[in-house]
PDB file of C-alpha atoms and ligand atoms in Angstrom:
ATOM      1  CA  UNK A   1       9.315   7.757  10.040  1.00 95.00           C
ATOM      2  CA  UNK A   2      12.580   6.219  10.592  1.00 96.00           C
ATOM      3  CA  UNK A   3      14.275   4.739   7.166  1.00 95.00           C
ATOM      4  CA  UNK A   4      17.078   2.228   7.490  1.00 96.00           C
ATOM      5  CA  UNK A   5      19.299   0.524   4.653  1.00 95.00           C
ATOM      6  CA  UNK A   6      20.571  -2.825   4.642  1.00 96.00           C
ATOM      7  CA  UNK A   7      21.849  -4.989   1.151  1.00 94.00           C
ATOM      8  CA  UNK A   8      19.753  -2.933  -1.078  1.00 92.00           C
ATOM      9  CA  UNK A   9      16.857  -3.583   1.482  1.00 95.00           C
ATOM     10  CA  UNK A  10      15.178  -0.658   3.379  1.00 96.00           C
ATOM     11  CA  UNK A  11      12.968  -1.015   6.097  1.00 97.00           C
ATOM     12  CA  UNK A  12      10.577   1.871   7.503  1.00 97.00           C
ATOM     13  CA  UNK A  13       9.553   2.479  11.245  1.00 98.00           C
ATOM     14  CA  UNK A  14       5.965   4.722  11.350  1.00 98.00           C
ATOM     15  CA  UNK A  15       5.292   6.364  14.076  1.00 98.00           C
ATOM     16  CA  UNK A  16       1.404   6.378  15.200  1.00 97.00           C
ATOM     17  CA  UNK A  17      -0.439   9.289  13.109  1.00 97.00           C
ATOM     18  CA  UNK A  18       1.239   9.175  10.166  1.00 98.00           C
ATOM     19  CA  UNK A  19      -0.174   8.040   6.935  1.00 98.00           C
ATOM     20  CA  UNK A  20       1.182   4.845   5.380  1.00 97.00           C
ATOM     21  CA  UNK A  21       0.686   5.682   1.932  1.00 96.00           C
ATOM     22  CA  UNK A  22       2.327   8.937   1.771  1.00 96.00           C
ATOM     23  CA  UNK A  23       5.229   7.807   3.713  1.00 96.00           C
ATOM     24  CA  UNK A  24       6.204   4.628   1.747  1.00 96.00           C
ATOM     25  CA  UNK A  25       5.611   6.838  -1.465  1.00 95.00           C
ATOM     26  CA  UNK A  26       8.152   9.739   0.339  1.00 95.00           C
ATOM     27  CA  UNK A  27      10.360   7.362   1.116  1.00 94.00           C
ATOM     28  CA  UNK A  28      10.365   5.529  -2.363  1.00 91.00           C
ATOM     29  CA  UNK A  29      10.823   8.921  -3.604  1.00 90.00           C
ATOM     30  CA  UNK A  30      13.850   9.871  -1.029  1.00 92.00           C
ATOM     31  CA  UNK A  31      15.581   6.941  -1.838  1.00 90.00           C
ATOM     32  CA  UNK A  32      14.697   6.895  -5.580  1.00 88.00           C
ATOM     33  CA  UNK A  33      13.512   3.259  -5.363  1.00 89.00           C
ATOM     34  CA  UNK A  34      13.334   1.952  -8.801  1.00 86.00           C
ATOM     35  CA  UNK A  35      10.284   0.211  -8.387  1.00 93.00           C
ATOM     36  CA  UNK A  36       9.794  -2.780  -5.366  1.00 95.00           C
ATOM     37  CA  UNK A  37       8.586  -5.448  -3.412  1.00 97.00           C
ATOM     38  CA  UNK A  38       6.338  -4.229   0.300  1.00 98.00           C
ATOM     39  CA  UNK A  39       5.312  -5.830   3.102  1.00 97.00           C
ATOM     40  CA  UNK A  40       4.551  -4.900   7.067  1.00 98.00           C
ATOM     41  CA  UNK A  41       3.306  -5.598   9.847  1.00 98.00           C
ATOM     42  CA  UNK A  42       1.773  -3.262  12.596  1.00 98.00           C
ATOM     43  CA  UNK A  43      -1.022  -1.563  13.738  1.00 98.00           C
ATOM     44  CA  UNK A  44      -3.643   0.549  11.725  1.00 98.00           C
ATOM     45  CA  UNK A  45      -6.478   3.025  12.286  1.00 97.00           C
ATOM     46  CA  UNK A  46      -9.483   4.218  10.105  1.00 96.00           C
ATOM     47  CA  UNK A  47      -8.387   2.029   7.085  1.00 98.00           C
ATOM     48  CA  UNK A  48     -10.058   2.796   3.905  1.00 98.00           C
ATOM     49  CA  UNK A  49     -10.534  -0.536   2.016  1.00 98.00           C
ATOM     50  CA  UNK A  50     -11.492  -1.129  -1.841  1.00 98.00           C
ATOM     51  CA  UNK A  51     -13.289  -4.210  -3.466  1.00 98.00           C
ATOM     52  CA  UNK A  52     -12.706  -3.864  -7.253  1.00 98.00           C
ATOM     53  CA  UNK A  53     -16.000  -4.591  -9.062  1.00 98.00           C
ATOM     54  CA  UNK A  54     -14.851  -5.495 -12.011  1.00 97.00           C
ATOM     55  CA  UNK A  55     -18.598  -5.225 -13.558  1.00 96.00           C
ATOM     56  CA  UNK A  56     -18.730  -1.569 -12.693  1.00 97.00           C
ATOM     57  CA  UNK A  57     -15.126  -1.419 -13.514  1.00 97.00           C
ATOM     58  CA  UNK A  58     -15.105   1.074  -9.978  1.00 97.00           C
ATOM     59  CA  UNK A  59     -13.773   0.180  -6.350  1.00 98.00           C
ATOM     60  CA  UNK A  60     -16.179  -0.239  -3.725  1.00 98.00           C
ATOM     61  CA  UNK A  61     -14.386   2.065  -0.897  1.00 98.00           C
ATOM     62  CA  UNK A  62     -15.142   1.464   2.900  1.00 98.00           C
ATOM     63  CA  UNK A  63     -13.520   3.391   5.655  1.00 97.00           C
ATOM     64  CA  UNK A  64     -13.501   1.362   8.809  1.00 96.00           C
ATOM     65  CA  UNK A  65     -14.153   3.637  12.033  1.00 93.00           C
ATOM     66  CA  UNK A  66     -12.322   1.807  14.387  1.00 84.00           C
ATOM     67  CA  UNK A  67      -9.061   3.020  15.280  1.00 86.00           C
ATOM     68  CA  UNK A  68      -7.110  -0.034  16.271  1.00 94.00           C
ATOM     69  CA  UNK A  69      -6.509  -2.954  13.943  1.00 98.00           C
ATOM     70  CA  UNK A  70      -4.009  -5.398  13.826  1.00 98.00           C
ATOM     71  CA  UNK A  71      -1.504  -5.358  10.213  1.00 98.00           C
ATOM     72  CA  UNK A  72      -1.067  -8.519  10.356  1.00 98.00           C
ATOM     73  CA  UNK A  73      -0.405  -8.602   6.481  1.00 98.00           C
ATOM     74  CA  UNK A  74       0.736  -5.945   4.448  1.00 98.00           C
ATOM     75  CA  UNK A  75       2.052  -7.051   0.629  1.00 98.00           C
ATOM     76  CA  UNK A  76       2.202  -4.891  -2.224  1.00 98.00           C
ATOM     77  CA  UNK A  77       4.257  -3.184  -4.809  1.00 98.00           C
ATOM     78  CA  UNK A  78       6.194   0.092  -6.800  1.00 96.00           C
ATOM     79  CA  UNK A  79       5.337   1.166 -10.108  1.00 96.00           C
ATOM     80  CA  UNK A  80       5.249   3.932 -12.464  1.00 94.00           C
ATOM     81  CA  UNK A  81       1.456   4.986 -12.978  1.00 94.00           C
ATOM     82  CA  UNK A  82       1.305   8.447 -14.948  1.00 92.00           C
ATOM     83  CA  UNK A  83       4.826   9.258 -14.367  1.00 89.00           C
ATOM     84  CA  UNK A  84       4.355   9.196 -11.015  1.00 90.00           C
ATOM     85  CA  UNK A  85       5.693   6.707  -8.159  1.00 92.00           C
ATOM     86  CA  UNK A  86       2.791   4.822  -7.060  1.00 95.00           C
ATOM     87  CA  UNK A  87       2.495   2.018  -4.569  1.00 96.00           C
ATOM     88  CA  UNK A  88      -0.524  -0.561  -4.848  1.00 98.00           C
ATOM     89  CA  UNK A  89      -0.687  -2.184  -1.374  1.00 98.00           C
ATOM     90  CA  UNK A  90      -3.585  -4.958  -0.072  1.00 98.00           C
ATOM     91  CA  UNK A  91      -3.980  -5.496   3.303  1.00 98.00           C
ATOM     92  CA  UNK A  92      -5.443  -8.459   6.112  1.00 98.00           C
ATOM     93  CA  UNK A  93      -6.020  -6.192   9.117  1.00 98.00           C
ATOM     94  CA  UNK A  94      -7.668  -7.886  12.370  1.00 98.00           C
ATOM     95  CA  UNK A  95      -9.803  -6.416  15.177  1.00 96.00           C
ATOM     96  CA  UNK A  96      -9.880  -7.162  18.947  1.00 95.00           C
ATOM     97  CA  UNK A  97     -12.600 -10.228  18.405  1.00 96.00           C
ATOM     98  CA  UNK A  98      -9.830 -11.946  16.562  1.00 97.00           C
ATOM     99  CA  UNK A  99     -12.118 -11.536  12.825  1.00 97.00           C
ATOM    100  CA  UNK A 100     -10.219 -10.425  10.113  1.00 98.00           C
ATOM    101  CA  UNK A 101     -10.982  -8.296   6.943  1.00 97.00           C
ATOM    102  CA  UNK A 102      -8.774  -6.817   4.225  1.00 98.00           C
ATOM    103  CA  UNK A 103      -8.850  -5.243   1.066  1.00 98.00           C
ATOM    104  CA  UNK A 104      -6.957  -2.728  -1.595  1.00 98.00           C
ATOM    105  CA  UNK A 105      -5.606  -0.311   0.760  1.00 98.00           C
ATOM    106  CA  UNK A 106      -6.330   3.636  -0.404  1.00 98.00           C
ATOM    107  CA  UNK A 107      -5.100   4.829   2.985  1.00 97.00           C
ATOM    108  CA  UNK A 108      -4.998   4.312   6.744  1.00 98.00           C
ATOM    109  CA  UNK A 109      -2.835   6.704   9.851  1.00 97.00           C
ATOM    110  CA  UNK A 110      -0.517   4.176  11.758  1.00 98.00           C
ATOM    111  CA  UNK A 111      -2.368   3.133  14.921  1.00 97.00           C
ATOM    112  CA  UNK A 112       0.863   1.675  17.365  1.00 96.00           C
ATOM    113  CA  UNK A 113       3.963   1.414  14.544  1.00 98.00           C
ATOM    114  CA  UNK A 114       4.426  -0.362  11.250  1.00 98.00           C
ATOM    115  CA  UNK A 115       6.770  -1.995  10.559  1.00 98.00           C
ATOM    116  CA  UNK A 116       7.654  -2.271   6.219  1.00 98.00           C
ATOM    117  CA  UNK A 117      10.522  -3.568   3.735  1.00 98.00           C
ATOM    118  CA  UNK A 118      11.181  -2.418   0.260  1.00 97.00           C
ATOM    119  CA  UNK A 119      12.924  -4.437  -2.143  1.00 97.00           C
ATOM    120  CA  UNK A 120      13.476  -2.728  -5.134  1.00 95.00           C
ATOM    121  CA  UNK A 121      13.587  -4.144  -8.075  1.00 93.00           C
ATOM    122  CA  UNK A 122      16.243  -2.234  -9.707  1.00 90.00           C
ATOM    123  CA  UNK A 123      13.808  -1.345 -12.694  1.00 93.00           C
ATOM    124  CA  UNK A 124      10.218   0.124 -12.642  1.00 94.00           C
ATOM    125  CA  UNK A 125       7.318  -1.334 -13.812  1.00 96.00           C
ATOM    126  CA  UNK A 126       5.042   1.035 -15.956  1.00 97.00           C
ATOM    127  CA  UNK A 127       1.205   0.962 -15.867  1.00 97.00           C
ATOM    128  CA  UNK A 128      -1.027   1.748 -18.595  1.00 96.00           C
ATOM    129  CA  UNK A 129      -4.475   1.548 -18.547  1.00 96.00           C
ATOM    130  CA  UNK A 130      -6.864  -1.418 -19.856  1.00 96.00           C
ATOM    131  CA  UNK A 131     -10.417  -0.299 -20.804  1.00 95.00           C
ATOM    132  CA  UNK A 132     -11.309  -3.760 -20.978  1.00 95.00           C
ATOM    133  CA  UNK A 133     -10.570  -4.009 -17.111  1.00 97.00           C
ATOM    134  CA  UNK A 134     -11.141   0.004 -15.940  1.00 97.00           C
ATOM    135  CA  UNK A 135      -7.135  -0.019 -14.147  1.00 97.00           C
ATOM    136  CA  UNK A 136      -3.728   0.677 -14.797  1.00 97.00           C
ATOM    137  CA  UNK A 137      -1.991  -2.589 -15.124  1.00 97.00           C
ATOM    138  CA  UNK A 138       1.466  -3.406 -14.977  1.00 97.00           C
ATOM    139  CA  UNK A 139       2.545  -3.907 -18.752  1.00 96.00           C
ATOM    140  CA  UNK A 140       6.483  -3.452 -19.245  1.00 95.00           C
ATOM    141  CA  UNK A 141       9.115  -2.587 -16.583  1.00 93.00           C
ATOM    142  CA  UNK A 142      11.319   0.503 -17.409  1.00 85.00           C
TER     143      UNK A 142
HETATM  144 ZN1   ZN B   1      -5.432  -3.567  -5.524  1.00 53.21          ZN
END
């Protein structure tokens, strides 16, 4: 992973293989982010997707075999969830019949590069959790 700084603004170049989630959290960590707006763009393999089912108040979790999807939209954020740096990140990834899918992202290895800004926010959001909805929502920013 390559991390550059611009304004505030930092922008991370993966290298195929490595995981997404562990580097934007390593590099929100390195940089001591206080909290943020994500996006990318790239390439992704073996995504694993959630669907939250609110009823069950559980994710349905799908790994996807392939190992070559399009990024074509990455958005997300940084928060605090049990005093730890956490990023929640939804994806649209695309396949080579032009069909797309996406989903809560729980983690994916880089396929060709990906390409993502941080914005931080300059404070960090805290999440507690809601029994009425089974998640740690954002309820008060640091
Ligand atoms: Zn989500």
């Amino acid at each position: 992973m390559k991390a550059f700084e611009s304004n505030g603004q930092h922008l991370l170049i993966l290298k195929r293989g490595e995981r997404i989630m562990d580097s934007i959290l390593k590099a929100c960590e390195e940089h001591q982010l206080e909290g943020g707006r994500i996006n990318g763009i790239g390439a992704l393999c073996r995504p694993e997707l959630g669907f939250y089912d609110l009823k069950n108040k559980s994710y349905i979790r799908k790994e996807f075999a392939g190992d070559d999807y399009e990024l074509l939209s990455l958005v997300g954020n940084i928060s605090l969830k049990e005093g730890k740096p956490f990023a929640h990140i939804h994806v649209v990834l695309g396949d080579r019949e032009f069909q797309t899918f996406g989903g809560h992202l729980f983690g994916a290895e880089v396929a060709v590069t990906a390409e993502v800004s941080i914005i931080p926010f300059g404070s960090m959001p805290i999440r507690e959790f809601h029994d009425s909805i089974g998640l740690d929502l954002i309820c008060r920013l640091n």
